[in-house]
Amino acid sequence: MHLPDYREARTRDKRSYQRLSFSLDSSIMNKYAGKKYFVKTYGCQMNEHDSENICALLETLGFLKVDDYPDADLVLLNTCSIRENAHNKAFGMLGRLKHLKQVNKDLIIGISGCMAQEASVVDQIMRDYPFVNFVIGTHNFYQLPEIIDQAITSSKQQIEVYSREGDLVEGVPVVRTSPFKAYVNIIYGCDKFCTYCIVPYTRGRERSRKKEDILEEVKELIRDGYQEVTLLGQNVNAYGKDLYDDYGMGDLLEDIAKLEIPRIRFMTSHPWDFTDKMIQIIGKYPNIMPSIHLPVQSGSNRILKRMGRRYTRESYLELFHKIKETVPNVSISTDIIVGFPGEEEEDFLETLSLAETCQYDNAFTFIFSAREGTPAAKLEDHTPLEVKEERLQRLNEVVNASFLKNHKKLEGCRVKVLVEGISEKKDMYFGYSETNQLINFTSNQELTCGEIVEVEITSAKTWSLDGKCVSSN
Ligand code: SAH
Ligand code: SF4
Ligand code: F3S
């Protein structure tokens, strides 16, 4: 049994981790053939992609996927710790699973993901949730087949969570959710330690994959007919810093662009590491999508400092304008936290005015949630929740207005859309534009998912655009 340890997660040295190739104990391959599994994913794209690996690992044991958890023999919750409501959702689901297990005693229940890295969560599971069969951390999830086998054969609660960075394992099997869009990890972990954020504790320090491994994965995706890759990392801009003297995110983007996959996206970019070279490369290659997620978090220098974000309002705006000037028709989205401890009305007004200035194309807005063990959780916080909720609402009004205003500018224009499927509104296809806007559209011809078509925008809404297809292959 290995338990998570925050103190250990915080004392990060330059200890070298190993780079390994995945291997599976062949004696357990297909051992559970015919059994069914259900995986529920919370949190970010990185967790979604981990779940694609987790599904493949379960399938090596012989498990088959089902769409409803009551039909499953094994239910795994791949959890997120970013805000309290992510915690609450996972614990709510555990409550439902407890009832199910009273009826189905053989049900296997497991927890993976970021909550598994939190000591307090694991304590709680050991104390109050004895019906959970196993807990596996983010650093060693590739050991899932062996841990599940031990959980089933020993019938003892298995807890395997490492707080030291895990080894970087290549070749973990994957079942991708989409046949035309794929996630590709380029860097794990985060070294930024923003004072409110739990990710550096749950995902460890920054570790880049080797460029050769990334390029090989993209080439394979191209051979398999993929149209779009999204390069993933908590801070993709830091790519390569831990590994190379002279090869960074700009170089990687350029090398991937030259492979000629139609669409390249990447997320998330911390404003701190965004280099001029990256901006130039994004502007130069038409297959690097002109859509950048550039979280600002706050418009107040006082709050940015308390958040440990390492940039000022002025330097953020300078970067923002440089990107807008260099990359034609770029769309920029952001994340904003309101109600950070010590945020006064005047700080919030600075955030509002920055949102007015930037006229974002999309924004994810949150109320600060204190995460145990992070420095911000210890700061005094006098602002009542009602005031924070009211600030969130005021901010949402400003950002929503900018989405609609930007969308309106597209009415009558033609945009390229990767067809993803038929939308809930019958007879409408849907997909995303190059600038990552959701487009619902009609077509006189039947379209295939995964093809890129041209759509004329007929009407703009706040979160989507309607249009009609004007050309396809
Ligand atoms: N690595 C990314 C962020 C990942 S978390 C980056 O730095 O850009 C996604 C978003 O969740 C963050 O940008 C932040 O806006 C929000 N977030 C993170 N911790 C939070 C907390 N404790 N309370 C509220 N929102 C938080
Ligand atoms: Fe969290 Fe900051 Fe790292 Fe993003 S950059 S994951 S907000 S610590
Ligand atoms: Fe959540 Fe972990 Fe992602 S905390 S946002 S699942 S890195």
XYZ file of C-alpha atoms and ligand atoms in Angstrom:
514
model
C 0.000 0.000 0.000
C 1.286 3.469 -0.932
C -0.552 6.483 0.432
C -0.419 10.023 -1.001
C 1.692 12.524 0.909
C 1.412 16.275 0.302
C 4.687 17.090 2.005
C 6.453 14.684 -0.286
C 4.651 16.142 -3.320
C 5.871 19.593 -2.319
C 9.542 18.736 -1.902
C 10.362 18.515 -5.553
C 13.975 17.952 -6.474
C 15.617 17.276 -9.772
C 15.424 13.543 -9.113
C 15.442 11.923 -12.483
C 12.454 9.773 -13.222
C 12.676 6.855 -15.556
C 11.412 6.640 -19.105
C 9.877 3.233 -19.572
C 7.954 1.265 -22.169
C 4.611 -0.124 -21.104
C 4.399 -3.865 -20.598
C 1.572 -6.037 -19.353
C 1.810 -9.178 -17.262
C 0.584 -11.648 -19.895
C -0.876 -14.006 -17.272
C -3.703 -11.529 -16.591
C -4.453 -10.656 -20.205
C -8.139 -11.382 -20.919
C -8.475 -12.872 -17.437
C -11.807 -11.068 -16.969
C -13.215 -11.680 -20.457
C -16.961 -11.116 -20.554
C -17.026 -8.750 -17.545
C -18.277 -5.209 -18.139
C -16.857 -1.837 -17.128
C -17.988 1.762 -16.837
C -15.623 4.726 -16.507
C -16.886 8.142 -15.364
C -14.525 11.028 -16.115
C -14.446 14.357 -14.289
C -12.175 17.348 -14.954
C -9.970 18.472 -17.791
C -8.928 17.152 -21.213
C -5.931 15.519 -19.614
C -8.215 13.406 -17.485
C -10.363 12.635 -20.543
C -7.273 11.418 -22.325
C -6.153 9.404 -19.279
C -9.579 7.754 -19.409
C -8.887 6.741 -23.017
C -5.814 4.921 -21.685
C -7.729 3.523 -18.711
C -10.420 2.065 -21.003
C -7.741 0.394 -23.112
C -6.054 -1.034 -19.989
C -9.377 -2.469 -18.797
C -9.929 -3.962 -22.225
C -6.551 -5.752 -22.064
C -7.994 -7.564 -19.030
C -10.969 -8.587 -21.177
C -13.509 -6.080 -19.814
C -16.129 -4.679 -22.238
C -17.413 -1.106 -22.076
C -21.051 -0.365 -21.153
C -22.873 2.973 -21.275
C -24.744 2.767 -17.952
C -23.067 2.125 -14.633
C -25.800 -0.205 -13.250
C -24.896 -2.672 -16.051
C -21.215 -2.799 -15.094
C -19.179 -5.302 -13.050
C -16.500 -2.648 -12.504
C -17.042 1.102 -12.107
C -14.066 3.459 -12.099
C -14.331 7.156 -11.226
C -11.519 9.159 -12.832
C -11.716 12.172 -10.561
C -10.785 15.877 -10.478
C -9.798 18.070 -7.508
C -9.728 21.496 -9.083
C -12.725 22.926 -7.209
C -14.917 21.724 -4.390
C -17.871 20.925 -6.645
C -15.727 18.408 -8.577
C -15.126 16.650 -5.235
C -18.797 16.758 -4.366
C -19.803 15.230 -7.674
C -17.464 12.261 -7.215
C -18.568 11.683 -3.611
C -22.216 11.937 -4.743
C -21.560 9.220 -7.300
C -19.868 7.090 -4.624
C -23.083 7.376 -2.590
C -25.085 5.972 -5.521
C -22.530 3.200 -6.015
C -22.825 2.233 -2.346
C -26.516 1.452 -2.889
C -25.733 -0.482 -6.035
C -23.156 -2.552 -4.193
C -25.736 -3.510 -1.572
C -27.636 -5.242 -4.381
C -24.611 -6.406 -6.378
C -22.009 -7.552 -3.821
C -19.439 -8.441 -6.486
C -19.349 -4.935 -7.974
C -15.766 -3.626 -8.133
C -15.415 0.115 -7.465
C -12.240 2.094 -8.091
C -11.004 5.687 -7.851
C -8.302 7.204 -10.047
C -7.339 10.745 -11.059
C -6.432 13.830 -9.066
C -8.590 13.173 -5.974
C -6.660 9.952 -5.483
C -3.535 12.100 -4.964
C -5.085 13.933 -2.001
C -4.228 12.461 1.389
C -7.465 13.738 2.973
C -9.584 12.065 0.278
C -7.768 8.761 0.616
C -8.140 8.920 4.441
C -11.846 9.504 3.989
C -12.170 6.596 1.587
C -10.337 4.256 3.935
C -12.464 5.418 6.862
C -15.938 5.902 5.401
C -16.009 4.088 2.066
C -14.739 0.548 2.743
C -16.760 -0.665 -0.253
C -14.268 1.079 -2.596
C -12.007 -1.746 -3.829
C -9.045 0.244 -5.093
C -7.512 3.710 -5.365
C -4.809 4.381 -7.959
C -2.858 7.640 -8.364
C -2.170 9.739 -11.440
C 1.534 8.802 -11.449
C 1.043 5.055 -11.701
C -2.288 4.577 -13.464
C -0.590 2.394 -16.061
C -0.359 -0.245 -13.292
C -4.161 -0.474 -13.325
C -4.410 -4.056 -14.692
C -2.237 -5.500 -11.916
C -3.953 -3.438 -9.193
C -7.427 -4.460 -10.337
C -6.347 -8.083 -10.435
C -4.986 -7.790 -6.871
C -8.177 -6.021 -5.707
C -10.330 -8.812 -7.141
C -8.213 -11.740 -5.982
C -7.258 -10.453 -2.514
C -10.634 -8.826 -1.702
C -8.683 -6.223 0.355
C -8.866 -2.482 -0.387
C -5.857 -1.671 -2.616
C -4.369 1.816 -2.364
C -1.442 2.599 -4.658
C -0.731 6.317 -4.865
C 2.742 7.792 -5.303
C 3.462 11.415 -4.487
C 6.813 11.481 -6.219
C 6.592 12.016 -9.944
C 5.853 8.814 -11.699
C 7.974 7.449 -14.453
C 7.193 8.584 -17.943
C 5.756 5.555 -19.652
C 5.478 5.310 -23.434
C 3.269 2.860 -25.289
C 0.356 2.707 -22.837
C -2.554 1.339 -24.895
C -5.328 3.750 -25.841
C -8.897 3.540 -27.159
C -9.658 6.907 -28.647
C -13.166 8.293 -28.295
C -13.138 9.918 -31.733
C -11.909 8.475 -35.040
C -10.917 11.932 -36.353
C -9.872 14.084 -33.334
C -7.152 12.981 -30.941
C -5.471 14.170 -27.781
C -1.695 13.891 -27.586
C 0.116 14.494 -24.278
C 3.266 16.531 -24.720
C 4.122 17.517 -21.145
C 2.947 16.195 -17.782
C 2.698 18.087 -14.491
C 3.108 21.741 -13.627
C 5.870 23.739 -11.935
C 4.032 27.046 -11.671
C 2.469 26.593 -8.217
C -0.176 29.288 -8.618
C -1.198 29.770 -4.997
C -4.816 28.620 -5.450
C -4.130 25.556 -7.555
C -3.906 21.917 -6.587
C -2.599 20.600 -9.921
C 1.160 20.785 -9.110
C 0.464 18.521 -6.114
C -1.725 16.038 -7.977
C 0.221 15.874 -11.240
C 3.828 16.452 -10.167
C 6.572 18.484 -11.752
C 6.898 19.285 -15.439
C 8.074 16.326 -17.498
C 8.176 16.568 -21.292
C 7.784 13.613 -23.585
C 10.588 13.185 -26.085
C 9.908 14.992 -29.349
C 10.504 11.766 -31.331
C 7.776 9.952 -29.373
C 5.316 12.810 -29.926
C 6.062 13.101 -33.654
C 5.753 9.326 -34.063
C 2.349 9.373 -32.338
C 1.137 12.175 -34.623
C 2.415 10.337 -37.730
C 0.519 7.240 -36.642
C -2.638 9.315 -36.144
C -2.241 10.739 -39.645
C -1.863 7.208 -41.048
C -5.088 6.305 -39.217
C -6.927 9.197 -40.900
C -7.061 11.655 -37.995
C -7.821 15.262 -38.978
C -7.076 17.050 -35.730
C -4.670 16.707 -32.817
C -4.854 18.630 -29.556
C -1.506 18.811 -27.798
C -2.068 18.578 -24.071
C -0.290 19.881 -21.003
C -1.125 21.985 -17.936
C 1.303 24.458 -19.432
C 2.235 23.390 -22.957
C 4.465 26.448 -23.432
C 6.982 24.949 -20.999
C 7.433 22.024 -23.383
C 11.049 20.877 -23.672
C 12.518 23.064 -20.921
C 13.274 20.052 -18.723
C 14.669 18.033 -21.603
C 16.407 20.149 -24.242
C 18.671 23.209 -24.290
C 17.399 24.500 -27.554
C 14.061 22.951 -28.501
C 10.791 24.323 -27.164
C 7.078 24.577 -27.900
C 7.641 26.754 -30.983
C 9.931 24.110 -32.493
C 7.546 21.283 -31.649
C 4.591 23.137 -33.170
C 6.600 23.732 -36.336
C 7.696 20.086 -36.616
C 4.112 18.895 -36.149
C 2.767 21.483 -38.613
C 5.199 20.145 -41.248
C 3.658 16.676 -40.901
C 0.614 18.234 -42.594
C -2.153 17.064 -40.316
C -5.067 19.399 -41.184
C -5.656 20.801 -37.687
C -3.383 21.317 -34.688
C -4.639 22.700 -31.401
C -2.885 22.963 -28.048
C -3.815 23.729 -24.470
C -3.219 25.256 -21.985
C -0.808 28.158 -22.465
C 0.393 30.041 -19.404
C 1.062 33.667 -20.436
C 4.477 33.501 -18.729
C 6.124 31.082 -21.160
C 4.539 32.353 -24.402
C 7.502 33.164 -26.661
C 7.660 35.370 -29.760
C 8.807 32.324 -31.666
C 5.592 30.491 -30.767
C 3.500 33.443 -31.915
C 5.346 33.580 -35.224
C 5.005 29.846 -35.845
C 1.279 29.921 -35.025
C 0.852 32.794 -37.483
C 2.946 31.100 -40.166
C 1.332 27.654 -40.489
C -2.312 27.520 -41.583
C -2.762 24.075 -40.012
C -2.007 25.460 -36.534
C -5.468 26.628 -35.553
C -5.712 30.341 -34.737
C -7.323 29.705 -31.395
C -5.477 30.289 -28.151
C -6.541 29.637 -24.596
C -4.741 32.244 -22.528
C -5.969 32.188 -18.914
C -5.706 35.594 -17.239
C -7.341 34.724 -13.861
C -7.579 38.370 -12.733
C -7.171 41.892 -14.106
C -5.784 43.290 -10.857
C -2.020 43.368 -10.351
C -2.485 43.079 -6.594
C -4.494 39.860 -6.995
C -2.263 38.458 -9.755
C 0.648 38.808 -7.350
C -1.229 37.044 -4.566
C -2.123 34.302 -7.060
C 1.564 33.872 -7.939
C 0.823 34.241 -11.648
C 4.202 35.866 -12.555
C 2.789 38.477 -14.954
C 1.085 41.823 -14.633
C -2.073 43.141 -16.242
C 0.146 45.255 -18.511
C 2.426 42.418 -19.637
C -0.617 40.173 -20.227
C -2.220 42.853 -22.399
C 1.023 43.340 -24.298
C 1.158 39.611 -25.076
C -2.552 39.582 -25.927
C -2.152 42.394 -28.461
C 1.011 40.888 -29.941
C -0.857 37.639 -30.604
C -3.823 39.523 -32.097
C -1.519 41.502 -34.397
C 0.600 38.549 -35.555
C -1.936 35.750 -35.975
C -4.635 36.619 -38.519
C -8.235 36.256 -37.224
C -7.087 34.617 -34.017
C -9.641 33.843 -31.324
C -8.564 34.098 -27.699
C -10.307 32.478 -24.765
C -9.527 32.673 -21.069
C -10.141 31.472 -17.504
C -11.031 33.941 -14.745
C -11.374 33.429 -10.996
C -13.494 35.843 -8.963
C -13.519 36.136 -5.189
C -9.865 35.248 -4.615
C -9.068 35.945 -0.920
C -8.597 39.680 -0.457
C -10.244 40.641 -3.767
C -11.890 44.040 -3.222
C -14.502 45.670 -5.437
C -11.774 47.800 -7.049
C -9.760 44.670 -7.928
C -12.839 43.110 -9.426
C -13.502 46.270 -11.465
C -9.994 45.857 -12.913
C -10.953 42.336 -13.991
C -14.167 43.629 -15.556
C -12.310 46.326 -17.464
C -9.712 43.829 -18.696
C -12.518 41.571 -19.956
C -14.019 44.623 -21.726
C -10.663 45.405 -23.322
C -9.937 41.843 -24.446
C -13.414 41.079 -25.844
C -12.751 37.357 -25.384
C -14.178 34.765 -27.758
C -14.788 32.382 -24.888
C -14.195 32.427 -21.141
C -14.512 29.984 -18.268
C -15.339 31.868 -15.095
C -15.121 30.465 -11.580
C -15.588 31.447 -7.959
C -12.423 30.791 -5.960
C -12.551 27.437 -4.203
C -10.105 26.865 -1.339
C -8.092 23.692 -1.952
C -6.638 22.075 1.121
C -2.848 22.266 1.233
C -2.505 25.189 -1.207
C -1.144 28.555 0.066
C -4.309 30.475 -0.925
C -6.434 28.237 1.305
C -4.655 29.771 4.317
C -5.314 33.389 3.297
C -7.996 35.323 5.122
C -11.113 35.682 3.044
C -13.650 38.269 4.221
C -15.802 38.454 1.109
C -19.224 36.810 1.596
C -20.271 34.177 -0.939
C -23.244 36.316 -2.082
C -20.829 39.082 -3.105
C -18.676 36.577 -5.020
C -21.750 35.191 -6.763
C -22.835 38.664 -7.728
C -19.351 39.412 -9.121
C -19.449 36.208 -11.143
C -22.778 37.240 -12.606
C -21.533 40.711 -13.511
C -18.441 39.223 -15.118
C -20.497 36.694 -17.053
C -22.651 39.486 -18.450
C -19.535 41.228 -19.794
C -17.923 38.132 -21.311
C -21.187 36.810 -22.768
C -21.735 40.157 -24.489
C -18.287 39.906 -26.087
C -18.918 36.351 -27.339
C -22.128 37.508 -29.038
C -20.490 40.632 -30.456
C -17.628 38.589 -31.946
C -20.036 35.986 -33.305
C -22.189 38.685 -34.955
C -19.144 39.799 -36.950
C -19.123 36.360 -38.590
C -22.663 36.580 -39.987
C -22.468 36.224 -43.771
C -18.855 34.933 -43.615
C -17.643 31.486 -44.625
C -15.784 29.344 -42.096
C -14.186 25.897 -42.277
C -15.805 23.315 -40.028
C -14.726 19.799 -39.076
C -17.982 17.822 -39.160
C -18.475 15.997 -35.849
C -22.038 14.674 -36.021
C -25.725 15.513 -36.003
C -26.695 17.982 -33.287
C -29.519 17.531 -30.815
C -31.623 19.812 -32.944
C -32.559 17.337 -35.642
C -31.335 17.847 -39.203
C -28.443 20.041 -38.130
C -24.841 18.959 -38.371
C -22.392 20.320 -35.854
C -18.671 20.862 -35.668
C -16.041 23.411 -34.712
C -14.587 26.235 -36.778
C -10.850 26.840 -36.996
C -11.263 29.426 -34.243
C -12.992 26.787 -32.087
C -16.548 28.097 -32.284
C -19.411 25.606 -32.185
C -21.267 25.699 -35.508
C -24.682 24.078 -36.077
C -25.478 23.890 -39.768
C -27.678 22.422 -42.461
C -26.528 20.704 -45.630
C -28.282 19.678 -48.817
C -25.823 16.842 -49.237
C -25.122 14.058 -46.799
C -21.847 14.714 -44.966
C -19.362 12.331 -43.381
C -18.096 12.887 -39.851
C -14.445 13.879 -39.922
C -14.596 15.827 -43.183
C -13.818 19.539 -43.306
C -16.485 21.616 -45.049
C -17.174 25.272 -45.689
C -20.145 26.783 -43.885
C -21.762 30.150 -44.415
C -22.815 31.696 -41.111
C -26.473 32.706 -41.095
C -27.038 33.704 -37.478
C -25.006 34.277 -34.343
C -25.836 33.219 -30.790
C -23.854 33.685 -27.595
C -22.338 30.193 -27.447
C -22.764 28.954 -31.006
C -23.381 29.958 -34.607
C -25.878 28.654 -37.135
C -25.048 28.241 -40.789
C -25.468 26.300 -44.021
C -22.910 24.139 -45.742
C -21.731 25.677 -49.001
C -19.071 23.202 -50.071
C -17.797 19.772 -49.148
C -15.255 17.361 -50.631
N -2.965 24.939 -16.343
C -4.043 25.758 -16.653
C -5.209 25.670 -15.709
C -5.785 24.383 -15.352
S -7.064 24.482 -14.203
C -3.551 27.185 -16.630
O -2.841 27.594 -15.755
O -3.959 27.900 -17.467
C -8.304 25.338 -15.133
C -8.779 26.594 -14.472
O -9.407 26.306 -13.250
C -7.705 27.591 -14.103
O -7.266 28.341 -15.176
C -8.407 28.432 -13.067
O -9.113 29.493 -13.658
C -9.399 27.464 -12.444
N -8.992 27.089 -11.089
C -7.893 26.425 -10.712
N -7.854 26.302 -9.357
C -8.966 26.917 -8.886
C -9.495 27.144 -7.588
N -8.855 26.731 -6.499
N -10.676 27.806 -7.477
C -11.323 28.243 -8.582
N -10.873 28.054 -9.826
C -9.706 27.408 -9.993
Fe -2.498 25.364 -11.797
Fe -1.115 27.537 -12.316
Fe -0.162 25.149 -13.022
Fe -2.245 26.157 -14.291
S -0.171 27.012 -14.292
S -2.027 24.073 -13.542
S -3.331 27.254 -12.686
S -0.468 25.890 -10.957
Fe -8.916 18.384 -12.443
Fe -6.652 17.149 -12.248
Fe -7.396 18.125 -14.553
S -7.466 18.542 -10.764
S -8.601 19.898 -13.965
S -8.393 16.513 -13.472
S -5.319 17.984 -13.790
